[in-house]
PDB file of C-alpha atoms in Angstrom:
ATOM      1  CA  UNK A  10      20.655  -9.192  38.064  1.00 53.00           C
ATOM      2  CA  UNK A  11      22.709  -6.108  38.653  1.00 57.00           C
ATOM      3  CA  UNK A  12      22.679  -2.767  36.877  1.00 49.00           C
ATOM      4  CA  UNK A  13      25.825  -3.893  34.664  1.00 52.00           C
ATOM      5  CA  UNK A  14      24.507  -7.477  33.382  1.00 51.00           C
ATOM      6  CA  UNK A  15      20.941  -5.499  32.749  1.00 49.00           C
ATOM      7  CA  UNK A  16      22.777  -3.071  30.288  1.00 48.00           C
ATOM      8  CA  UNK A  17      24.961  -5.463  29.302  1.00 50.00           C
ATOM      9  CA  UNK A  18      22.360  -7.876  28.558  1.00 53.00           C
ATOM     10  CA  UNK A  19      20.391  -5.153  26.393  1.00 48.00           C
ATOM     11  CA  UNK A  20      22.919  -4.463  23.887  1.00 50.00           C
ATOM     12  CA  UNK A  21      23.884  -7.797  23.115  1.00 47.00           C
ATOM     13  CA  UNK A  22      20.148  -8.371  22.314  1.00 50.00           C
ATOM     14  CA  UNK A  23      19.856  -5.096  20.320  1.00 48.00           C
ATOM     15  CA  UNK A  24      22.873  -6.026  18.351  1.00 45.00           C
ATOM     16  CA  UNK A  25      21.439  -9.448  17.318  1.00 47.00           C
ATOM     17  CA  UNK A  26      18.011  -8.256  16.178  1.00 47.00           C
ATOM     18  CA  UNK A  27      19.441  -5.486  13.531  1.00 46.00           C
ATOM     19  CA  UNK A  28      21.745  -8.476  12.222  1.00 43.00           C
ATOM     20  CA  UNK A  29      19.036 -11.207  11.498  1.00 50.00           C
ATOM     21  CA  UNK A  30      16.930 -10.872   9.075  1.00 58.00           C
ATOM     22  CA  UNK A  31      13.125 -11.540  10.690  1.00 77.00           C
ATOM     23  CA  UNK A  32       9.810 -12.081   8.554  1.00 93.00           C
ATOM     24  CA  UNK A  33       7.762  -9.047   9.394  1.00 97.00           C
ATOM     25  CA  UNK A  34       3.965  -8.365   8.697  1.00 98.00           C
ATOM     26  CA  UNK A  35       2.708  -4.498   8.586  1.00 98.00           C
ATOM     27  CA  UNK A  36      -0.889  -3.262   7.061  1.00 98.00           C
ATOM     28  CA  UNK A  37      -0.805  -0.571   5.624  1.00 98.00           C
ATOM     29  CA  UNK A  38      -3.915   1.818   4.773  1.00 98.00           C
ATOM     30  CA  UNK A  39      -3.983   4.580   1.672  1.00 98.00           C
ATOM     31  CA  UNK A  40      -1.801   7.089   0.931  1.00 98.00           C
ATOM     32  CA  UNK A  41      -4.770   8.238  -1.852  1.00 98.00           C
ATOM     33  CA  UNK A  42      -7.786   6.848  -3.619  1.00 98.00           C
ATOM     34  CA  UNK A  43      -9.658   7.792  -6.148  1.00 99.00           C
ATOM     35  CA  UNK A  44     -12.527   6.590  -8.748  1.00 99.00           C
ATOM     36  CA  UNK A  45     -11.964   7.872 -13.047  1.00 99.00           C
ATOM     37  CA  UNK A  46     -15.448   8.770 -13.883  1.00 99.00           C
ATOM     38  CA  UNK A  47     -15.506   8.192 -17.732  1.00 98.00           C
ATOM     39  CA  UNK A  48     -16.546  11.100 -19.387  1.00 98.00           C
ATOM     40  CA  UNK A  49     -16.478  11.991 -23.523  1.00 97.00           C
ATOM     41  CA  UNK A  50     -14.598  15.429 -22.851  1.00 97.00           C
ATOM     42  CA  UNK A  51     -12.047  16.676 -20.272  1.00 98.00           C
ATOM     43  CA  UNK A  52     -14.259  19.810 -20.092  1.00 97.00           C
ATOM     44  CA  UNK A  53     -16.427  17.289 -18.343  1.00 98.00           C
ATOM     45  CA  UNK A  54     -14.343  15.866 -15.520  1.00 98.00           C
ATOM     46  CA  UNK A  55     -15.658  13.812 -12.541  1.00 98.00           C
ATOM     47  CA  UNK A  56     -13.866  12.824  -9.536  1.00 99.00           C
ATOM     48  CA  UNK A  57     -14.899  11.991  -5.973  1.00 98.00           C
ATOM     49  CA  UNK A  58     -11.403  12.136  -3.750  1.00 98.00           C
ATOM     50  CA  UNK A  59     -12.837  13.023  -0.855  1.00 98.00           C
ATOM     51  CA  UNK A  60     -15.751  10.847  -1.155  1.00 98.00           C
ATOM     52  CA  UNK A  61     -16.649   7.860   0.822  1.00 98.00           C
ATOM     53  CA  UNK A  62     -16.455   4.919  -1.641  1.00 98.00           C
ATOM     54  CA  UNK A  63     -14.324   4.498  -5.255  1.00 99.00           C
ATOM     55  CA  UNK A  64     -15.962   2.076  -7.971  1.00 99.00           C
ATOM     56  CA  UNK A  65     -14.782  -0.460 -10.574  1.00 99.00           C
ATOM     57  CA  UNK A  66     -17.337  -1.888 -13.565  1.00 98.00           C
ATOM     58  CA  UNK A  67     -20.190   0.242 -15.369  1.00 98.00           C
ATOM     59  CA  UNK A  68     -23.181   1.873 -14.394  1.00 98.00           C
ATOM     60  CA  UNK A  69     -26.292   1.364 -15.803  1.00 97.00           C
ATOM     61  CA  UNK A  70     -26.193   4.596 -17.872  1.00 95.00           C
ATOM     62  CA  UNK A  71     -26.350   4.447 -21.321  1.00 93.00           C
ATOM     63  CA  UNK A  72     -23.144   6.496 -22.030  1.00 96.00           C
ATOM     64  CA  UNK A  73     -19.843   7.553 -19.831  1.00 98.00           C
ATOM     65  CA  UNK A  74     -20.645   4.269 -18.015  1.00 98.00           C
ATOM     66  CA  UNK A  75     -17.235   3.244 -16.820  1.00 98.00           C
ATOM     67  CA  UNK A  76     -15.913   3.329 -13.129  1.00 99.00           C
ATOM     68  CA  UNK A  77     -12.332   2.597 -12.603  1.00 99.00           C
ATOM     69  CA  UNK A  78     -10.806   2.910  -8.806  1.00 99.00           C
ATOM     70  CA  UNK A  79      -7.020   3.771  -7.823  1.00 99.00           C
ATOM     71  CA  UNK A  80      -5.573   3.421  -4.803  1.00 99.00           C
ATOM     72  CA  UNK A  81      -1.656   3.731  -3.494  1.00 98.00           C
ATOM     73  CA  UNK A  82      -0.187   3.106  -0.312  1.00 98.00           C
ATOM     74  CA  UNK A  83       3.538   4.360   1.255  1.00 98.00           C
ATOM     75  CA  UNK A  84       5.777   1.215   2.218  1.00 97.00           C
ATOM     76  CA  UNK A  85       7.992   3.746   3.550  1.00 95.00           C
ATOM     77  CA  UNK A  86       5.639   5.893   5.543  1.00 95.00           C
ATOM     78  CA  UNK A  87       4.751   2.043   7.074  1.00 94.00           C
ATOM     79  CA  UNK A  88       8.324   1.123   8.273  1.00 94.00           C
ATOM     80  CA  UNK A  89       9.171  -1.247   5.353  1.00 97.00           C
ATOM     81  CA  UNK A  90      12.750  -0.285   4.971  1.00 96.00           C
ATOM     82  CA  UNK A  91      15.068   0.124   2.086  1.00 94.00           C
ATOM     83  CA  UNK A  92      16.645  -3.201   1.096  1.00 95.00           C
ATOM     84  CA  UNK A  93      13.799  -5.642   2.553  1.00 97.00           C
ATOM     85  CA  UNK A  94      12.686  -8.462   0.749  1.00 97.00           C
ATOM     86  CA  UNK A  95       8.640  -8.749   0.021  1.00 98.00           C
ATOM     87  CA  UNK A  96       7.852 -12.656   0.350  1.00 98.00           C
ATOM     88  CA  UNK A  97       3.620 -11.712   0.629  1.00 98.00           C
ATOM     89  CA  UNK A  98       1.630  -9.538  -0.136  1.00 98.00           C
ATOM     90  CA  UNK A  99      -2.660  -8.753   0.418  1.00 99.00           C
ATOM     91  CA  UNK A 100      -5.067  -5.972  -1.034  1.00 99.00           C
ATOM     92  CA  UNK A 101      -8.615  -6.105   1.296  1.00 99.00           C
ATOM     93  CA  UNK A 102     -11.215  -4.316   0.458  1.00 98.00           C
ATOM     94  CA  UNK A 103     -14.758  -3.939   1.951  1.00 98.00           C
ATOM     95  CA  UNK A 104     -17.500  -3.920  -1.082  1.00 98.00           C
ATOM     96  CA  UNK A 105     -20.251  -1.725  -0.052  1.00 98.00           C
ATOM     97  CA  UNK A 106     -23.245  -1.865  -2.906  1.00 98.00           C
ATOM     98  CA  UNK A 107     -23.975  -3.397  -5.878  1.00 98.00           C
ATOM     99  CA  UNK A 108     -26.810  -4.107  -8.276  1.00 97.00           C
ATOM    100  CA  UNK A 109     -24.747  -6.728  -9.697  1.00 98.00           C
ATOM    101  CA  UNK A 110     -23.908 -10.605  -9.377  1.00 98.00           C
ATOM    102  CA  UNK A 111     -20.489 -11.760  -9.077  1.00 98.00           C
ATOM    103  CA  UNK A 112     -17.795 -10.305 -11.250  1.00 98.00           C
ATOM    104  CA  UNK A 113     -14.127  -9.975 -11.767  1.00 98.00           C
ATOM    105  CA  UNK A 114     -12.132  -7.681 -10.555  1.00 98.00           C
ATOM    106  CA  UNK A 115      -8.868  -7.103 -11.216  1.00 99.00           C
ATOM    107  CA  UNK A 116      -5.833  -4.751  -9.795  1.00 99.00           C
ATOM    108  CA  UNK A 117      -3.328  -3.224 -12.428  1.00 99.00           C
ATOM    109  CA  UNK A 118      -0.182  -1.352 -11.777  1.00 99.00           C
ATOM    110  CA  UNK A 119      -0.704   2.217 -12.441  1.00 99.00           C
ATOM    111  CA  UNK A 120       2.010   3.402 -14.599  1.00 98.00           C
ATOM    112  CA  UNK A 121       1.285   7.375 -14.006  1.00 98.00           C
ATOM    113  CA  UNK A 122       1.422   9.626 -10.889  1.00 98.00           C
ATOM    114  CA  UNK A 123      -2.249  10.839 -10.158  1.00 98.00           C
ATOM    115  CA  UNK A 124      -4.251  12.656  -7.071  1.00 98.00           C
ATOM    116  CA  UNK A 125      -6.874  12.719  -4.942  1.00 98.00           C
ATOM    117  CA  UNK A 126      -8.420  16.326  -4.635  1.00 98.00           C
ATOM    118  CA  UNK A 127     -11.333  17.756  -2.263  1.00 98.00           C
ATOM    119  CA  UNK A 128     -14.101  16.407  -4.794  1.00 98.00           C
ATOM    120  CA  UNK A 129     -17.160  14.874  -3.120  1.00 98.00           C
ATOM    121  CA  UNK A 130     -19.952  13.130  -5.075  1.00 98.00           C
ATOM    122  CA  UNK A 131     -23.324  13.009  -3.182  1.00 96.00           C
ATOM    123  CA  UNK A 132     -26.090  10.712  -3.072  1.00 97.00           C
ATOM    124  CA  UNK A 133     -24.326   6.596  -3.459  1.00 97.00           C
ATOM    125  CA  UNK A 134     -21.545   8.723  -5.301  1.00 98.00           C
ATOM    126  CA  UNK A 135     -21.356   6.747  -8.597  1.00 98.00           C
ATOM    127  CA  UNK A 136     -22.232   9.915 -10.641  1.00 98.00           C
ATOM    128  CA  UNK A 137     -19.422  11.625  -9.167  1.00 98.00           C
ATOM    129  CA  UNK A 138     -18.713  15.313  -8.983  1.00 98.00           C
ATOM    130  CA  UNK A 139     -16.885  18.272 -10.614  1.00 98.00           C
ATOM    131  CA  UNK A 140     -13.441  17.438 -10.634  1.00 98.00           C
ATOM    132  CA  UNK A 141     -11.596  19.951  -7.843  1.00 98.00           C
ATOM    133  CA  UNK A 142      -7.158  20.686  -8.046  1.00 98.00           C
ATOM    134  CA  UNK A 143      -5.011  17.853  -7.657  1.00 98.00           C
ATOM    135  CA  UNK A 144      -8.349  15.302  -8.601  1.00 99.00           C
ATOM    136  CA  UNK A 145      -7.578  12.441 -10.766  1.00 99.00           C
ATOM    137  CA  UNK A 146      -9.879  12.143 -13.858  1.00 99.00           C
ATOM    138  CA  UNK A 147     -10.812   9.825 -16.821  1.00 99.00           C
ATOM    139  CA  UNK A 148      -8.545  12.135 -18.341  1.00 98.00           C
ATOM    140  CA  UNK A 149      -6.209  13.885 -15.957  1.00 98.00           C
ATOM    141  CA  UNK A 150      -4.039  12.736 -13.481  1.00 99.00           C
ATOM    142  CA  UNK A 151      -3.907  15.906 -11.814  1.00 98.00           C
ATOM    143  CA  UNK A 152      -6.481  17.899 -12.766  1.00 98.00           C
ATOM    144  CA  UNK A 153      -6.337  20.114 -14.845  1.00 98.00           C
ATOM    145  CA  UNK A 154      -3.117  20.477 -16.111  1.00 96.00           C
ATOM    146  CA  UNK A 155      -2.165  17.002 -16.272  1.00 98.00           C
ATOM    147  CA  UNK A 156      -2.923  14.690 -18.220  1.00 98.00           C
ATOM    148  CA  UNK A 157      -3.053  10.108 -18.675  1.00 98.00           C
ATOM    149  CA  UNK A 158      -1.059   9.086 -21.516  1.00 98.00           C
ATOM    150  CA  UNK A 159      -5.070   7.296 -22.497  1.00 98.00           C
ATOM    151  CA  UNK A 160      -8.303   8.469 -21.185  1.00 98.00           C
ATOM    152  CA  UNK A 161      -8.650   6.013 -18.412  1.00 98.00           C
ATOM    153  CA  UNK A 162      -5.550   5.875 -16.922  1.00 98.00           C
ATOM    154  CA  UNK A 163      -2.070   4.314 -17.758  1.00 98.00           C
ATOM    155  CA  UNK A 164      -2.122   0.833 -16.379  1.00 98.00           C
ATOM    156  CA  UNK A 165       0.127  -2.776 -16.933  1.00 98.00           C
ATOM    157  CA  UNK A 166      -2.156  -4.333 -19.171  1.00 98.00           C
ATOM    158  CA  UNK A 167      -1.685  -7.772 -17.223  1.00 98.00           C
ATOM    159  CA  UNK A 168      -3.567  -7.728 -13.879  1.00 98.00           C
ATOM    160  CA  UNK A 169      -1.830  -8.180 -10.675  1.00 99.00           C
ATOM    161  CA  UNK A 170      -4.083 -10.211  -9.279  1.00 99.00           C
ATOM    162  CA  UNK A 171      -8.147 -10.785 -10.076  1.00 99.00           C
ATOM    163  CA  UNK A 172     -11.252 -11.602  -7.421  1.00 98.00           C
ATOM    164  CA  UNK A 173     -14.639 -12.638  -8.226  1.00 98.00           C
ATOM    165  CA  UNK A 174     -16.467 -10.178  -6.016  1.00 98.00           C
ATOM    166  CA  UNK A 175     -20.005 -10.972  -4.997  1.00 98.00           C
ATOM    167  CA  UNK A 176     -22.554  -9.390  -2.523  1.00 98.00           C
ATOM    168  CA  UNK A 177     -21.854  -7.147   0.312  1.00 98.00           C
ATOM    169  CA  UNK A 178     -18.798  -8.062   2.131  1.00 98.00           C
ATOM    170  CA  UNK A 179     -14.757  -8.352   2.900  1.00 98.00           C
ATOM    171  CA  UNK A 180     -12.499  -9.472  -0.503  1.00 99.00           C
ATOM    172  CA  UNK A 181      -8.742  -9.874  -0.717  1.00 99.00           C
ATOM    173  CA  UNK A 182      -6.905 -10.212  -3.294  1.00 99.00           C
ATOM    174  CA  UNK A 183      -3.746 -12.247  -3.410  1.00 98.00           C
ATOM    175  CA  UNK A 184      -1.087 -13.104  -2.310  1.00 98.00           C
ATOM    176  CA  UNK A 185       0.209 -13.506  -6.224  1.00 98.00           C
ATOM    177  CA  UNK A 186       3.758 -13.334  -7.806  1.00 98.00           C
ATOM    178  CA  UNK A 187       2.942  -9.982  -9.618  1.00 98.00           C
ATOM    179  CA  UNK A 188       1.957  -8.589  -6.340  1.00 99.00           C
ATOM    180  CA  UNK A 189       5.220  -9.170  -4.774  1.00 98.00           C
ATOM    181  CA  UNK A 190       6.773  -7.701  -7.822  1.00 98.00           C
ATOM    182  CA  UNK A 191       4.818  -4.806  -7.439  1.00 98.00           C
ATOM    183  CA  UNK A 192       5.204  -3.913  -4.118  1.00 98.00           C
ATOM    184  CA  UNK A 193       8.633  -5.421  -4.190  1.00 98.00           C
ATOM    185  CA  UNK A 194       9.377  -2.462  -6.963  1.00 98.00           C
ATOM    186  CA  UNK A 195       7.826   0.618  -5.077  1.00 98.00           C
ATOM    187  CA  UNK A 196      10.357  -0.306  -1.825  1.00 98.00           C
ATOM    188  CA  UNK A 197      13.496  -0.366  -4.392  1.00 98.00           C
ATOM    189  CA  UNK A 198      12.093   2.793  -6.607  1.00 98.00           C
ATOM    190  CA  UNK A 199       9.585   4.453  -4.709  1.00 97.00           C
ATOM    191  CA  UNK A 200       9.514   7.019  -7.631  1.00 98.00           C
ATOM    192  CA  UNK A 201       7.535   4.000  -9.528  1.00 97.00           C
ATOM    193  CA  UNK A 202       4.713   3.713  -7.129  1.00 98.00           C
ATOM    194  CA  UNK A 203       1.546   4.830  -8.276  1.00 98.00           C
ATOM    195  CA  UNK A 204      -0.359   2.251  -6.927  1.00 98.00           C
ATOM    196  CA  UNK A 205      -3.204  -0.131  -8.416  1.00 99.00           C
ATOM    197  CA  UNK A 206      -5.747   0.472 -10.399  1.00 99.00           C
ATOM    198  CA  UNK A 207      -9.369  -1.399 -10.250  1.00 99.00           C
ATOM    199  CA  UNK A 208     -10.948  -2.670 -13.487  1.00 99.00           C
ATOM    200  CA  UNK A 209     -14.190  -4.224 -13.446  1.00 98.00           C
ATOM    201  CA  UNK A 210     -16.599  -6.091 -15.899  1.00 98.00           C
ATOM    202  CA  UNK A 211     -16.632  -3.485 -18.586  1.00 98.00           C
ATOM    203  CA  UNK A 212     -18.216  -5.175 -21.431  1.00 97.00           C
ATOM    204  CA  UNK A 213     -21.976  -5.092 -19.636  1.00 97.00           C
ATOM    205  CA  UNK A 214     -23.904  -2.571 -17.874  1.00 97.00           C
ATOM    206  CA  UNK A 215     -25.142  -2.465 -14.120  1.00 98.00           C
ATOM    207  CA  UNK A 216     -21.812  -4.582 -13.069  1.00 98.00           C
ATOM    208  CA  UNK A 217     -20.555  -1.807 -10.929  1.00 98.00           C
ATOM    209  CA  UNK A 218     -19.352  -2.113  -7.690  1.00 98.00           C
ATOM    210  CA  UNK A 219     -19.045   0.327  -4.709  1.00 98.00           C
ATOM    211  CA  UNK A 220     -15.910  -0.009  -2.241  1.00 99.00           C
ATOM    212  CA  UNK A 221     -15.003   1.755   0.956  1.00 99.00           C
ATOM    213  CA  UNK A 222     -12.666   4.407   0.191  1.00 98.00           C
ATOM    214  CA  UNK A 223     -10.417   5.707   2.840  1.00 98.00           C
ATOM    215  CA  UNK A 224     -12.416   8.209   3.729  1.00 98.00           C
ATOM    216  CA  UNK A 225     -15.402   6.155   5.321  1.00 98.00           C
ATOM    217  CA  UNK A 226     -12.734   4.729   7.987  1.00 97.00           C
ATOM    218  CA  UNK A 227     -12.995   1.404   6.720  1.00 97.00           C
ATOM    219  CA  UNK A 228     -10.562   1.816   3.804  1.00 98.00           C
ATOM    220  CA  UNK A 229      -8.455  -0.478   1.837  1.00 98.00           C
ATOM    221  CA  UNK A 230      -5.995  -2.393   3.503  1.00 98.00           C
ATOM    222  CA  UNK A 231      -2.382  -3.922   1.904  1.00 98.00           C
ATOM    223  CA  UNK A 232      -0.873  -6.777   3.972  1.00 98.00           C
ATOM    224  CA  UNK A 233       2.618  -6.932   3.560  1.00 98.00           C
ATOM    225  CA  UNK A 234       5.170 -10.037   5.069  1.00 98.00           C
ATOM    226  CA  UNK A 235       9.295  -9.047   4.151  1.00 98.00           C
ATOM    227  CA  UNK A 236      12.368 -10.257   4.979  1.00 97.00           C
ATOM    228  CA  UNK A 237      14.375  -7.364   6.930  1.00 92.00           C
ATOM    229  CA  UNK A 238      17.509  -6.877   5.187  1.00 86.00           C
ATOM    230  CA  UNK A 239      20.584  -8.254   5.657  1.00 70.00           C
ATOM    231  CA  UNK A 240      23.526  -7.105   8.041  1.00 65.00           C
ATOM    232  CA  UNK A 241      25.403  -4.265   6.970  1.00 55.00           C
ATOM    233  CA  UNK A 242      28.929  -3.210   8.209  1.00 56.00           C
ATOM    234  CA  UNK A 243      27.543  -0.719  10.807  1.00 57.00           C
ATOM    235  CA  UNK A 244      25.460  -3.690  12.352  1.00 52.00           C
ATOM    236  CA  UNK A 245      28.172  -5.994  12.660  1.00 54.00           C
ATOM    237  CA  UNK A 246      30.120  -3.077  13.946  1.00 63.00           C
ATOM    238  CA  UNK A 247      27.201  -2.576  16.466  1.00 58.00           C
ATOM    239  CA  UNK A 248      27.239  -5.906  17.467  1.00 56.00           C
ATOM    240  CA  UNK A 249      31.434  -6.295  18.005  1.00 65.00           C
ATOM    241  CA  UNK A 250      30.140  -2.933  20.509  1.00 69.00           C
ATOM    242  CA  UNK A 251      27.874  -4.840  21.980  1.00 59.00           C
ATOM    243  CA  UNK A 252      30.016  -7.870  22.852  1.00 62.00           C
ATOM    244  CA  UNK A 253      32.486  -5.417  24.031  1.00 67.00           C
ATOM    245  CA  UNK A 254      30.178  -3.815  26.198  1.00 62.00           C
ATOM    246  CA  UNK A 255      28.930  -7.151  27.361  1.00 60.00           C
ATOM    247  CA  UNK A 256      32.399  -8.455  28.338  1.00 64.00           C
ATOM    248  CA  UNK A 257      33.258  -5.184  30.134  1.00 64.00           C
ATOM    249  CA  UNK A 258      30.153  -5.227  32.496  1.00 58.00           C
ATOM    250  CA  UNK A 259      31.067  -9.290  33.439  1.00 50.00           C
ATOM    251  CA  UNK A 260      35.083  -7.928  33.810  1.00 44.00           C
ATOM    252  CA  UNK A 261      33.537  -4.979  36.172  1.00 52.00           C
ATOM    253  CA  UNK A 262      31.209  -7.735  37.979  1.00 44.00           C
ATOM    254  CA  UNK A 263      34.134  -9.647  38.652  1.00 51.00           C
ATOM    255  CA  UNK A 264      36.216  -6.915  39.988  1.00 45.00           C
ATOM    256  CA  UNK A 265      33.815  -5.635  42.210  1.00 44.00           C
ATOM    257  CA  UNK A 266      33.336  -9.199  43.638  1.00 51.00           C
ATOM    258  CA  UNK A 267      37.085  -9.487  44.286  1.00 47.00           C
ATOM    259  CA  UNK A 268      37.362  -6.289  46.072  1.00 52.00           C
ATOM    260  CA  UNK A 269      34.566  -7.303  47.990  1.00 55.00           C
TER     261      UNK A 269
END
């Protein structure tokens, strides 16, 4: 194949793939993550940003018990583009220690902005630590001028999606409607994405469970499957180009084979 039908040849396939619309899978890993360490005063506040693992259910303590975990990701950041169409979507997450049996967990769209600050908790981190700038609390969402509408967070009150989480191990939850919908809404508004929050049994004690946060290098993971979005004018103009281009090289091809 000569230099003209390679080039040629090129565009023509360029201009088709940015005018179908192709299911495409991406993972994408945190933006942020964080665990709200409930405490009875903002005076008080716990956070572990920059800690290894974020928690959902309650400690064995006898007060300030409850662990909730957030975590947000960036469609944009991960090449989803403006306009596509989510058809599936995953949340994996790697449970790390537990004194607990099995228990629910479910996701929640987080209806608040809120950070992750330099915070560290030692030890298995489910005491947590002082709560450092920019650190999401039971009560702030940035501490420590911020503040959650409701100590806790500000959360749908539906779950997105629930898993019955057991020993050590890998857990995904979904693919659900409400998932969809929620990622589905942070591509068309990505001023609405806050991300999921992680709500455990909270009713008994010692049904907390420890997650890899970002941090540890084996973070939360969101699958995502989407429909590219549909062809515009410019890519129909691109692929009229193409053709164009495509016809010129076989007109040039000919020419040269007639002067020849």
């Amino acid at each position: 194949m000569t230099m003209s039908m390679k080039i040629s040849s090129v565009c023509l396939m360029l201009a088709l793939v940015s005018v179908q619309a192709f299911a495409i899978t991406r993972t994408l890993a945190p933006v942020r993550d964080n665990t709200l360490y409930e405490v009875s005063s903002a005076a008080n506040a716990l956070s572990n940003g920059a800690g290894t693992r974020i928690f959902a259910g309650r400690t064995a303590q006898g007060t300030d018990s409850i662990r909730r975990a957030l975590v947000a990701f960036d469609p944009a950041g991960a090449a989803i583009p403006s306009g596509a169409v989510i058809t599936s979507a995953t949340l994996t997450l790697d449970m790390n220690m537990t004194n607990a049996g099995s228990e629910a967990i479910s996701i929640h769209r987080v209806l608040a902005n809120w950070g992750e600050g330099g915070s560290s908790a030692g030890g298995g981190q489910g005491a947590g630590a002082p709560a450092q700038t920019g650190d999401a609390t039971w009560f702030h969402t940035l501490f420590s001028a911020s503040f959650w509408g409701s100590p806790g967070g500000d959360f749908s009150g539906a779950p997105s999606a629930t898993q019955t989480v057991g020993g050590n191990g890998s857990y995904t939850w979904g693919s659900t409607t409400q998932m969809v919908a929620d990622v589905q809404s942070w591509v068309d508004n990505p001023s609405s994405n806050f991300g999921w929050l992680l709500i455990g049994n909270e009713a008994s004690a010692t049904t907390a469970k420890s997650f890899d946060s970002r941090e540890s290098g084996n973070g939360p993971a969101l699958v995502v499957t989407f429909n590219a979005p549909v062809p515009t004018t410019n890519d129909w103009a691109l692929l009229l180009l193409a053709l164009l281009l495509a016809s010129l090289g076989v007109l040039s091809l000919r020419w040269v084979s007639v002067r020849r």
